[in-house]
Amino acid sequence: MSIKVFNTLTRTKEPFIPLEKDQVKMYVCGPTVYNYIHIGNARPAIVFDTVRRYFEYKGFEVKYVLNFTDVDDKLIKAANELGEEVPDIANRFIQAYKEDVGALGVKEAVHHPRVTENMDEIIQFIEGLIEKGFAYESGGDVYFRTRSFDEYGKLSHQSIDELRSGARIEVGEKKEDPLDFTLWKEAKEAEITWDSPWGKGRPGWHIECSAMAKKYLGDTIDIHAGGQDLTFPHHENEIAQSEANNGESFARYWMHNGYINIENEKMSKSLGNFVLAHDLVQKYDPQVIRFFMLSVHYRHPINFSDELMAGAKSSFDRIRNAFDNLQHRRGTSLNLTDDHDQWLNEITKQKQQFVLEMDDDFNTANAISVIFELTKAANLYLQSEQTHTDVIDQFIETLEELTSVLGLQLKQDDELLDEEIDALIEERKQARKDRNFARADEIRDDLKARNIILEDTAQGTRWKRG
């Protein structure tokens, strides 16, 4: 089965057919770097990183581009309020973004283009639109003639007439038509500016992605992705200006993730329920945050609360505990049992089901359910007195393989290493043999304090992380 992608443009699931064999050109709209990102920005970072990982798992080379908007009204306002320069604020919060999403298991993009480093390309793009009659200069500003692009509204599925009814020309704007949108803004006093054929100024928001996608990926790309809130007007405007300038289809597939609600209410600054990812990774295990984000299909809204995060931790711990128990038994099982092939077949079956779920529009929620089925089978297998190293190894290998596709790590680097735990258990075993029960109890209590639970069984002492 080939990968199927829900395309916002057609509102249907479509088989994924890349422009070039074994390669995916993917552009994801990144943050405006004037502050720490909020949890809503973290969701697309995690979601589309997982999409990228799955394409790579299936053998594709992914040319993954995620931009930084490092100049706009919000950055200029922040610079004025803080008495700093725009580039200094942008640099600080680009670094903060990389640290926060890196903690969440997000891989670095192949390219992280910035507006300020691609000004020549942006200006050339606008010049091309003017030459073709799709844009015009007016008093130092440049606007896109929206009505000149016949297919405007095809992504958001709105007609020009519907859009026209709510459009207004704001004070200070010099548009021919209320629907026209800004490509270049005339310089204002004390603002950061660049020279252009239309005088000093800076780009509008929408033009940057069109220019940078063209530079780094070409006129037509495979996938353009971002949050649902970007569908209109940002992505709609990108389509219009890109296809008008390039004369080619801009993106073959458009992917959008759903909103995040906080305690069943839409997240907003006015409601005071604004959650920064920077704070979140200090409060929760970043791996649990990622697990939580992937536990709901990316196109669906997701509700965030402390209670739901506690549930996600409990669920993820079940997977980790099963993995730890398998590792504990690794190398101690030698008996070849009659049901050896049956268990190997069960592992293969679950792996195939995982692929089927991910092939169906990257359904991470169902893929996680498959991982739970795999851990349930592993736990059942471990209850047997007779187990075989081959089966144990296959369980471990498959769990690591499938969770890594989702960007999840089962090994916990910040805790005691397995070898250290095993050494302490051996010391406790010897202490009990020597009837040094005080030392044995001390080791048990020390491990318990470090979240390691011991279980004395007929097959020896087993441990798991609490």
GROMACS .gro file of C-alpha atoms in nm:
model
  466
    1MET     CA    1   0.000   0.000   0.000
    2SER     CA    2   0.133   0.345  -0.090
    3ILE     CA    3   0.122   0.638   0.147
    4LYS     CA    4  -0.204   0.834   0.134
    5VAL     CA    5  -0.212   1.203   0.223
    6PHE     CA    6  -0.517   1.414   0.303
    7ASN     CA    7  -0.481   1.708   0.067
    8THR     CA    8  -0.644   2.029   0.194
    9LEU     CA    9  -0.659   2.148  -0.167
   10THR     CA   10  -0.891   1.865  -0.276
   11ARG     CA   11  -1.021   1.769   0.069
   12THR     CA   12  -0.960   1.404  -0.008
   13LYS     CA   13  -0.699   1.142   0.072
   14GLU     CA   14  -0.473   1.093  -0.227
   15PRO     CA   15  -0.195   0.844  -0.300
   16PHE     CA   16   0.138   1.018  -0.252
   17ILE     CA   17   0.325   1.037  -0.581
   18PRO     CA   18   0.649   1.238  -0.553
   19LEU     CA   19   0.775   1.469  -0.824
   20GLU     CA   20   1.104   1.282  -0.825
   21LYS     CA   21   1.150   0.916  -0.741
   22ASP     CA   22   1.254   0.849  -0.382
   23GLN     CA   23   1.264   1.220  -0.294
   24VAL     CA   24   1.021   1.448  -0.108
   25LYS     CA   25   1.039   1.826  -0.131
   26MET     CA   26   0.868   1.953   0.183
   27TYR     CA   27   0.823   2.313   0.304
   28VAL     CA   28   0.684   2.386   0.651
   29CYS     CA   29   0.591   2.735   0.769
   30GLY     CA   30   0.801   2.816   1.074
   31PRO     CA   31   0.755   3.066   1.358
   32THR     CA   32   0.782   3.443   1.377
   33VAL     CA   33   1.075   3.467   1.618
   34TYR     CA   34   0.981   3.755   1.849
   35ASN     CA   35   0.923   3.540   2.160
   36TYR     CA   36   0.928   3.181   2.282
   37ILE     CA   37   0.698   2.956   2.078
   38HIS     CA   38   0.369   2.844   2.231
   39ILE     CA   39   0.232   2.492   2.245
   40GLY     CA   40   0.035   2.557   1.925
   41ASN     CA   41   0.365   2.615   1.738
   42ALA     CA   42   0.511   2.302   1.893
   43ARG     CA   43   0.239   2.081   1.746
   44PRO     CA   44   0.325   2.134   1.376
   45ALA     CA   45   0.695   2.107   1.462
   46ILE     CA   46   0.632   1.760   1.609
   47VAL     CA   47   0.369   1.650   1.357
   48PHE     CA   48   0.562   1.734   1.041
   49ASP     CA   49   0.889   1.609   1.188
   50THR     CA   50   0.708   1.275   1.227
   51VAL     CA   51   0.584   1.292   0.868
   52ARG     CA   52   0.941   1.354   0.759
   53ARG     CA   53   1.068   1.063   0.971
   54TYR     CA   54   0.811   0.828   0.821
   55PHE     CA   55   0.904   0.923   0.465
   56GLU     CA   56   1.267   0.856   0.555
   57TYR     CA   57   1.167   0.524   0.713
   58LYS     CA   58   1.005   0.432   0.381
   59GLY     CA   59   1.328   0.508   0.195
   60PHE     CA   60   1.271   0.864   0.074
   61GLU     CA   61   1.526   1.144   0.087
   62VAL     CA   62   1.339   1.438   0.239
   63LYS     CA   63   1.446   1.792   0.148
   64TYR     CA   64   1.287   1.951   0.453
   65VAL     CA   65   1.272   2.331   0.468
   66LEU     CA   66   1.135   2.528   0.765
   67ASN     CA   67   1.164   2.907   0.758
   68PHE     CA   68   1.206   3.168   1.029
   69THR     CA   69   1.021   3.499   0.994
   70ASP     CA   70   1.286   3.726   1.143
   71VAL     CA   71   1.137   4.064   1.050
   72ASP     CA   72   0.775   4.176   1.076
   73ASP     CA   73   0.549   4.405   1.284
   74LYS     CA   74   0.573   4.186   1.597
   75LEU     CA   75   0.952   4.183   1.590
   76ILE     CA   76   0.970   4.557   1.533
   77LYS     CA   77   0.730   4.618   1.822
   78ALA     CA   78   0.932   4.390   2.052
   79ALA     CA   79   1.255   4.567   1.950
   80ASN     CA   80   1.107   4.908   2.030
   81GLU     CA   81   0.970   4.791   2.366
   82LEU     CA   82   1.297   4.627   2.472
   83GLY     CA   83   1.531   4.887   2.324
   84GLU     CA   84   1.706   4.619   2.117
   85GLU     CA   85   1.778   4.564   1.750
   86VAL     CA   86   1.548   4.335   1.549
   87PRO     CA   87   1.830   4.093   1.448
   88ASP     CA   88   1.936   4.049   1.812
   89ILE     CA   89   1.583   3.953   1.919
   90ALA     CA   90   1.546   3.720   1.619
   91ASN     CA   91   1.878   3.546   1.689
   92ARG     CA   92   1.789   3.491   2.053
   93PHE     CA   93   1.452   3.335   1.983
   94ILE     CA   94   1.571   3.128   1.687
   95GLN     CA   95   1.818   2.968   1.928
   96ALA     CA   96   1.541   2.923   2.185
   97TYR     CA   97   1.317   2.761   1.920
   98LYS     CA   98   1.588   2.515   1.823
   99GLU     CA   99   1.651   2.424   2.187
  100ASP     CA  100   1.282   2.378   2.270
  101VAL     CA  101   1.186   2.170   1.965
  102GLY     CA  102   1.516   1.983   1.988
  103ALA     CA  103   1.415   1.876   2.338
  104LEU     CA  104   1.089   1.753   2.185
  105GLY     CA  105   1.282   1.526   1.947
  106VAL     CA  106   1.247   1.745   1.637
  107LYS     CA  107   1.529   1.706   1.386
  108GLU     CA  108   1.701   2.008   1.232
  109ALA     CA  109   1.563   2.104   0.890
  110VAL     CA  110   1.785   2.062   0.587
  111HIS     CA  111   1.746   2.439   0.541
  112HIS     CA  112   1.627   2.703   0.790
  113PRO     CA  113   1.599   3.011   0.565
  114ARG     CA  114   1.546   3.353   0.717
  115VAL     CA  115   1.370   3.649   0.556
  116THR     CA  116   1.661   3.885   0.619
  117GLU     CA  117   1.903   3.649   0.441
  118ASN     CA  118   1.687   3.617   0.130
  119MET     CA  119   1.595   3.978   0.056
  120ASP     CA  120   1.738   3.973  -0.298
  121GLU     CA  121   1.524   3.671  -0.388
  122ILE     CA  122   1.213   3.832  -0.237
  123ILE     CA  123   1.266   4.156  -0.431
  124GLN     CA  124   1.328   3.967  -0.757
  125PHE     CA  125   1.009   3.766  -0.698
  126ILE     CA  126   0.805   4.085  -0.654
  127GLU     CA  127   0.964   4.237  -0.965
  128GLY     CA  128   0.854   3.929  -1.161
  129LEU     CA  129   0.495   3.970  -1.045
  130ILE     CA  130   0.494   4.338  -1.144
  131GLU     CA  131   0.636   4.258  -1.489
  132LYS     CA  132   0.362   3.999  -1.546
  133GLY     CA  133   0.088   4.241  -1.438
  134PHE     CA  134  -0.005   4.053  -1.120
  135ALA     CA  135   0.127   4.325  -0.887
  136TYR     CA  136   0.158   4.705  -0.878
  137GLU     CA  137   0.344   4.975  -0.688
  138SER     CA  138   0.146   5.242  -0.510
  139GLY     CA  139   0.314   5.514  -0.306
  140GLY     CA  140   0.609   5.298  -0.202
  141ASP     CA  141   0.397   4.992  -0.127
  142VAL     CA  142   0.354   4.696  -0.361
  143TYR     CA  143   0.029   4.497  -0.377
  144PHE     CA  144  -0.081   4.174  -0.544
  145ARG     CA  145  -0.383   4.205  -0.774
  146THR     CA  146  -0.592   3.927  -0.620
  147ARG     CA  147  -0.858   3.926  -0.891
  148SER     CA  148  -0.589   3.874  -1.156
  149PHE     CA  149  -0.539   3.520  -1.029
  150ASP     CA  150  -0.848   3.332  -1.146
  151GLU     CA  151  -0.816   3.043  -0.901
  152TYR     CA  152  -0.789   3.254  -0.587
  153GLY     CA  153  -0.977   3.083  -0.303
  154LYS     CA  154  -0.918   2.725  -0.424
  155LEU     CA  155  -0.731   2.617  -0.109
  156SER     CA  156  -0.976   2.761   0.146
  157HIS     CA  157  -1.269   2.681  -0.086
  158GLN     CA  158  -1.402   3.036  -0.085
  159SER     CA  159  -1.524   3.237  -0.380
  160ILE     CA  160  -1.401   3.585  -0.467
  161ASP     CA  161  -1.752   3.722  -0.409
  162GLU     CA  162  -1.762   3.576  -0.055
  163LEU     CA  163  -1.424   3.726   0.023
  164ARG     CA  164  -1.514   4.062  -0.131
  165SER     CA  165  -1.812   4.112   0.102
  166GLY     CA  166  -1.589   4.134   0.411
  167ALA     CA  167  -1.289   4.313   0.259
  168ARG     CA  168  -1.202   4.671   0.352
  169ILE     CA  169  -0.927   4.918   0.265
  170GLU     CA  170  -0.764   5.026   0.590
  171VAL     CA  171  -0.650   5.382   0.662
  172GLY     CA  172  -0.313   5.443   0.498
  173GLU     CA  173  -0.347   5.165   0.240
  174LYS     CA  174  -0.324   5.257  -0.128
  175LYS     CA  175  -0.488   4.955  -0.291
  176GLU     CA  176  -0.676   4.933  -0.618
  177ASP     CA  177  -0.906   4.671  -0.465
  178PRO     CA  178  -0.984   4.580  -0.101
  179LEU     CA  179  -0.890   4.215  -0.179
  180ASP     CA  180  -0.534   4.303  -0.284
  181PHE     CA  181  -0.265   4.204  -0.035
  182THR     CA  182   0.073   4.354   0.050
  183LEU     CA  183   0.398   4.230  -0.104
  184TRP     CA  184   0.622   4.520   0.003
  185LYS     CA  185   0.573   4.784   0.273
  186GLU     CA  186   0.707   5.137   0.249
  187ALA     CA  187   0.951   5.224   0.527
  188LYS     CA  188   0.819   5.390   0.841
  189GLU     CA  189   1.024   5.606   1.073
  190ALA     CA  190   1.272   5.417   1.296
  191GLU     CA  191   1.195   5.079   1.131
  192ILE     CA  192   1.448   4.832   0.993
  193THR     CA  193   1.447   4.867   0.612
  194TRP     CA  194   1.606   4.750   0.287
  195ASP     CA  195   1.661   4.928  -0.043
  196SER     CA  196   1.431   4.824  -0.328
  197PRO     CA  197   1.318   4.951  -0.671
  198TRP     CA  198   1.019   5.106  -0.489
  199GLY     CA  199   1.220   5.280  -0.220
  200LYS     CA  200   1.320   5.176   0.129
  201GLY     CA  201   1.092   4.922   0.296
  202ARG     CA  202   1.048   4.560   0.393
  203PRO     CA  203   0.853   4.256   0.267
  204GLY     CA  204   0.495   4.167   0.349
  205TRP     CA  205   0.444   3.840   0.536
  206HIS     CA  206   0.316   3.614   0.257
  207ILE     CA  207   0.584   3.676  -0.005
  208GLU     CA  208   0.872   3.534   0.200
  209CYS     CA  209   0.758   3.170   0.183
  210SER     CA  210   0.697   3.181  -0.191
  211ALA     CA  211   1.044   3.324  -0.257
  212MET     CA  212   1.225   3.087  -0.020
  213ALA     CA  213   1.038   2.776  -0.133
  214LYS     CA  214   1.133   2.860  -0.491
  215LYS     CA  215   1.498   2.918  -0.399
  216TYR     CA  216   1.548   2.603  -0.192
  217LEU     CA  217   1.302   2.356  -0.351
  218GLY     CA  218   1.205   2.485  -0.697
  219ASP     CA  219   0.889   2.615  -0.866
  220THR     CA  220   0.681   2.311  -0.767
  221ILE     CA  221   0.715   2.120  -0.441
  222ASP     CA  222   0.563   1.799  -0.313
  223ILE     CA  223   0.423   1.907   0.025
  224HIS     CA  224   0.353   2.242   0.186
  225ALA     CA  225   0.251   2.216   0.551
  226GLY     CA  226   0.157   2.424   0.852
  227GLY     CA  227  -0.108   2.492   1.111
  228GLN     CA  228  -0.475   2.502   1.018
  229ASP     CA  229  -0.484   2.875   1.092
  230LEU     CA  230  -0.246   2.937   0.799
  231THR     CA  231  -0.483   2.799   0.535
  232PHE     CA  232  -0.632   3.146   0.480
  233PRO     CA  233  -0.503   3.396   0.401
  234HIS     CA  234  -0.135   3.297   0.425
  235HIS     CA  235  -0.130   2.978   0.219
  236GLU     CA  236  -0.402   3.102  -0.015
  237ASN     CA  237  -0.187   3.406  -0.092
  238GLU     CA  238   0.123   3.192  -0.135
  239ILE     CA  239  -0.053   2.987  -0.401
  240ALA     CA  240  -0.168   3.298  -0.587
  241GLN     CA  241   0.168   3.474  -0.598
  242SER     CA  242   0.374   3.156  -0.661
  243GLU     CA  243   0.160   3.020  -0.942
  244ALA     CA  244   0.122   3.367  -1.097
  245ASN     CA  245   0.498   3.421  -1.097
  246ASN     CA  246   0.622   3.070  -1.174
  247GLY     CA  247   0.351   2.960  -1.416
  248GLU     CA  248   0.349   2.621  -1.242
  249SER     CA  249   0.147   2.445  -0.972
  250PHE     CA  250   0.302   2.549  -0.640
  251ALA     CA  251   0.247   2.248  -0.411
  252ARG     CA  252   0.093   1.913  -0.500
  253TYR     CA  253  -0.019   1.833  -0.145
  254TRP     CA  254  -0.123   2.072   0.131
  255MET     CA  255  -0.119   1.943   0.489
  256HIS     CA  256  -0.259   2.125   0.792
  257ASN     CA  257  -0.266   2.022   1.158
  258GLY     CA  258  -0.558   2.096   1.391
  259TYR     CA  259  -0.582   2.346   1.674
  260ILE     CA  260  -0.486   2.298   2.038
  261ASN     CA  261  -0.740   2.374   2.310
  262ILE     CA  262  -0.642   2.437   2.672
  263GLU     CA  263  -0.884   2.284   2.924
  264ASN     CA  264  -1.147   2.259   2.645
  265GLU     CA  265  -1.110   2.625   2.547
  266LYS     CA  266  -0.927   2.763   2.244
  267MET     CA  267  -0.584   2.886   2.347
  268SER     CA  268  -0.555   3.266   2.341
  269LYS     CA  269  -0.370   3.541   2.523
  270SER     CA  270  -0.698   3.714   2.611
  271LEU     CA  271  -0.817   3.408   2.804
  272GLY     CA  272  -0.487   3.380   2.988
  273ASN     CA  273  -0.444   3.016   2.884
  274PHE     CA  274  -0.138   3.074   2.669
  275VAL     CA  275   0.117   2.793   2.724
  276LEU     CA  276   0.477   2.837   2.611
  277ALA     CA  277   0.666   2.531   2.491
  278HIS     CA  278   0.971   2.669   2.675
  279ASP     CA  279   0.785   2.633   3.006
  280LEU     CA  280   0.629   2.302   2.909
  281VAL     CA  281   0.961   2.122   2.854
  282GLN     CA  282   1.069   2.232   3.202
  283LYS     CA  283   0.752   2.093   3.362
  284TYR     CA  284   0.711   1.763   3.174
  285ASP     CA  285   0.935   1.499   3.021
  286PRO     CA  286   0.967   1.627   2.658
  287GLN     CA  287   0.922   1.270   2.534
  288VAL     CA  288   0.586   1.253   2.710
  289ILE     CA  289   0.486   1.583   2.546
  290ARG     CA  290   0.572   1.440   2.205
  291PHE     CA  291   0.387   1.116   2.283
  292PHE     CA  292   0.083   1.321   2.390
  293MET     CA  293   0.087   1.527   2.068
  294LEU     CA  294   0.102   1.215   1.853
  295SER     CA  295  -0.173   1.034   2.044
  296VAL     CA  296  -0.434   1.227   1.842
  297HIS     CA  297  -0.452   1.233   1.461
  298TYR     CA  298  -0.274   1.544   1.337
  299ARG     CA  299  -0.579   1.686   1.156
  300HIS     CA  300  -0.798   1.668   1.467
  301PRO     CA  301  -0.805   1.928   1.745
  302ILE     CA  302  -0.627   1.825   2.062
  303ASN     CA  303  -0.714   1.924   2.417
  304PHE     CA  304  -0.434   1.997   2.662
  305SER     CA  305  -0.458   1.971   3.040
  306ASP     CA  306  -0.243   1.856   3.332
  307GLU     CA  307  -0.477   1.559   3.377
  308LEU     CA  308  -0.435   1.450   3.015
  309MET     CA  309  -0.058   1.491   3.042
  310ALA     CA  310  -0.059   1.266   3.349
  311GLY     CA  311  -0.250   1.008   3.147
  312ALA     CA  312   0.002   1.037   2.862
  313LYS     CA  313   0.289   0.983   3.106
  314SER     CA  314   0.122   0.672   3.246
  315SER     CA  315   0.065   0.536   2.894
  316PHE     CA  316   0.418   0.607   2.776
  317ASP     CA  317   0.560   0.455   3.096
  318ARG     CA  318   0.378   0.130   3.012
  319ILE     CA  319   0.571   0.112   2.686
  320ARG     CA  320   0.899   0.204   2.854
  321ASN     CA  321   0.846  -0.050   3.133
  322ALA     CA  322   0.779  -0.328   2.883
  323PHE     CA  323   1.096  -0.229   2.698
  324ASP     CA  324   1.298  -0.224   3.022
  325ASN     CA  325   1.165  -0.567   3.124
  326LEU     CA  326   1.261  -0.708   2.785
  327GLN     CA  327   1.611  -0.571   2.822
  328HIS     CA  328   1.639  -0.722   3.168
  329ARG     CA  329   1.559  -1.066   3.028
  330ARG     CA  330   1.789  -1.024   2.728
  331GLY     CA  331   2.071  -1.274   2.731
  332THR     CA  332   1.920  -1.483   3.011
  333SER     CA  333   1.676  -1.678   2.791
  334LEU     CA  334   1.802  -1.980   2.601
  335ASN     CA  335   1.517  -2.227   2.580
  336LEU     CA  336   1.376  -2.288   2.233
  337THR     CA  337   1.004  -2.345   2.280
  338ASP     CA  338   0.736  -2.485   2.053
  339ASP     CA  339   0.569  -2.145   2.017
  340HIS     CA  340   0.892  -1.969   1.907
  341ASP     CA  341   0.774  -1.904   1.548
  342GLN     CA  342   0.427  -1.804   1.667
  343TRP     CA  343   0.571  -1.514   1.867
  344LEU     CA  344   0.799  -1.404   1.584
  345ASN     CA  345   0.497  -1.405   1.351
  346GLU     CA  346   0.302  -1.194   1.602
  347ILE     CA  347   0.581  -0.935   1.607
  348THR     CA  348   0.588  -0.925   1.226
  349LYS     CA  349   0.209  -0.888   1.215
  350GLN     CA  350   0.215  -0.587   1.449
  351LYS     CA  351   0.495  -0.424   1.253
  352GLN     CA  352   0.298  -0.461   0.931
  353GLN     CA  353  -0.011  -0.314   1.098
  354PHE     CA  354   0.195  -0.015   1.216
  355VAL     CA  355   0.298   0.053   0.856
  356LEU     CA  356  -0.062   0.026   0.736
  357GLU     CA  357  -0.176   0.282   0.993
  358MET     CA  358   0.103   0.526   0.910
  359ASP     CA  359   0.045   0.480   0.538
  360ASP     CA  360  -0.310   0.603   0.598
  361ASP     CA  361  -0.241   0.977   0.627
  362PHE     CA  362   0.018   0.934   0.904
  363ASN     CA  363  -0.231   0.809   1.162
  364THR     CA  364  -0.004   0.823   1.465
  365ALA     CA  365  -0.294   0.764   1.705
  366ASN     CA  366  -0.361   0.422   1.553
  367ALA     CA  367   0.012   0.355   1.518
  368ILE     CA  368   0.052   0.408   1.893
  369SER     CA  369  -0.234   0.163   1.951
  370VAL     CA  370  -0.035  -0.094   1.752
  371ILE     CA  371   0.269  -0.030   1.974
  372PHE     CA  372   0.051  -0.098   2.277
  373GLU     CA  373  -0.057  -0.429   2.122
  374LEU     CA  374   0.309  -0.512   2.071
  375THR     CA  375   0.395  -0.432   2.434
  376LYS     CA  376   0.096  -0.635   2.552
  377ALA     CA  377   0.228  -0.932   2.355
  378ALA     CA  378   0.578  -0.873   2.498
  379ASN     CA  379   0.446  -0.867   2.855
  380LEU     CA  380   0.252  -1.187   2.793
  381TYR     CA  381   0.561  -1.354   2.652
  382LEU     CA  382   0.768  -1.251   2.953
  383GLN     CA  383   0.524  -1.425   3.186
  384SER     CA  384   0.639  -1.758   3.047
  385GLU     CA  385   0.914  -1.939   3.235
  386GLN     CA  386   1.065  -2.054   2.907
  387THR     CA  387   1.166  -1.775   2.669
  388HIS     CA  388   1.422  -1.747   2.391
  389THR     CA  389   1.677  -1.474   2.325
  390ASP     CA  390   1.578  -1.451   1.956
  391VAL     CA  391   1.220  -1.358   2.044
  392ILE     CA  392   1.330  -1.116   2.318
  393ASP     CA  393   1.571  -0.946   2.076
  394GLN     CA  394   1.301  -0.919   1.809
  395PHE     CA  395   1.059  -0.756   2.053
  396ILE     CA  396   1.326  -0.506   2.158
  397GLU     CA  397   1.439  -0.431   1.804
  398THR     CA  398   1.083  -0.380   1.677
  399LEU     CA  399   0.981  -0.158   1.970
  400GLU     CA  400   1.288   0.059   1.915
  401GLU     CA  401   1.226   0.072   1.539
  402LEU     CA  402   0.859   0.171   1.557
  403THR     CA  403   0.894   0.425   1.838
  404SER     CA  404   1.192   0.587   1.665
  405VAL     CA  405   0.972   0.640   1.356
  406LEU     CA  406   0.755   0.855   1.586
  407GLY     CA  407   1.063   1.030   1.724
  408LEU     CA  408   1.025   0.864   2.064
  409GLN     CA  409   1.314   0.727   2.271
  410LEU     CA  410   1.261   0.437   2.508
  411LYS     CA  411   1.605   0.458   2.666
  412GLN     CA  412   1.627   0.723   2.935
  413ASP     CA  413   1.972   0.881   2.927
  414ASP     CA  414   1.927   1.086   3.242
  415GLU     CA  415   1.867   0.784   3.463
  416LEU     CA  416   2.077   0.498   3.590
  417LEU     CA  417   2.222   0.287   3.312
  418ASP     CA  418   2.100  -0.071   3.289
  419GLU     CA  419   2.451  -0.198   3.368
  420GLU     CA  420   2.460   0.012   3.686
  421ILE     CA  421   2.125  -0.126   3.797
  422ASP     CA  422   2.233  -0.483   3.722
  423ALA     CA  423   2.555  -0.429   3.920
  424LEU     CA  424   2.361  -0.302   4.222
  425ILE     CA  425   2.122  -0.595   4.201
  426GLU     CA  426   2.416  -0.836   4.195
  427GLU     CA  427   2.562  -0.659   4.498
  428ARG     CA  428   2.225  -0.689   4.675
  429LYS     CA  429   2.209  -1.059   4.584
  430GLN     CA  430   2.553  -1.116   4.737
  431ALA     CA  431   2.461  -0.911   5.046
  432ARG     CA  432   2.156  -1.131   5.104
  433LYS     CA  433   2.370  -1.441   5.053
  434ASP     CA  434   2.609  -1.306   5.315
  435ARG     CA  435   2.308  -1.231   5.538
  436ASN     CA  436   2.395  -0.861   5.525
  437PHE     CA  437   2.029  -0.766   5.511
  438ALA     CA  438   2.094  -0.406   5.610
  439ARG     CA  439   2.302  -0.352   5.293
  440ALA     CA  440   2.046  -0.540   5.083
  441ASP     CA  441   1.767  -0.317   5.213
  442GLU     CA  442   1.982  -0.008   5.160
  443ILE     CA  443   2.032  -0.098   4.792
  444ARG     CA  444   1.660  -0.164   4.745
  445ASP     CA  445   1.571   0.171   4.906
  446ASP     CA  446   1.834   0.355   4.702
  447LEU     CA  447   1.701   0.210   4.378
  448LYS     CA  448   1.342   0.288   4.481
  449ALA     CA  449   1.440   0.650   4.542
  450ARG     CA  450   1.580   0.656   4.190
  451ASN     CA  451   1.251   0.525   4.049
  452ILE     CA  452   1.367   0.163   4.006
  453ILE     CA  453   1.127  -0.105   4.136
  454LEU     CA  454   1.263  -0.450   4.224
  455GLU     CA  455   1.059  -0.771   4.197
  456ASP     CA  456   1.196  -1.092   4.348
  457THR     CA  457   1.068  -1.384   4.137
  458ALA     CA  458   1.141  -1.754   4.103
  459GLN     CA  459   1.353  -1.669   3.800
  460GLY     CA  460   1.556  -1.412   3.992
  461THR     CA  461   1.526  -1.042   4.068
  462ARG     CA  462   1.362  -0.836   3.799
  463TRP     CA  463   1.346  -0.457   3.786
  464LYS     CA  464   1.145  -0.189   3.613
  465ARG     CA  465   1.133   0.186   3.612
  466GLY     CA  466   0.848   0.322   3.821
   0.00000   0.00000   0.00000
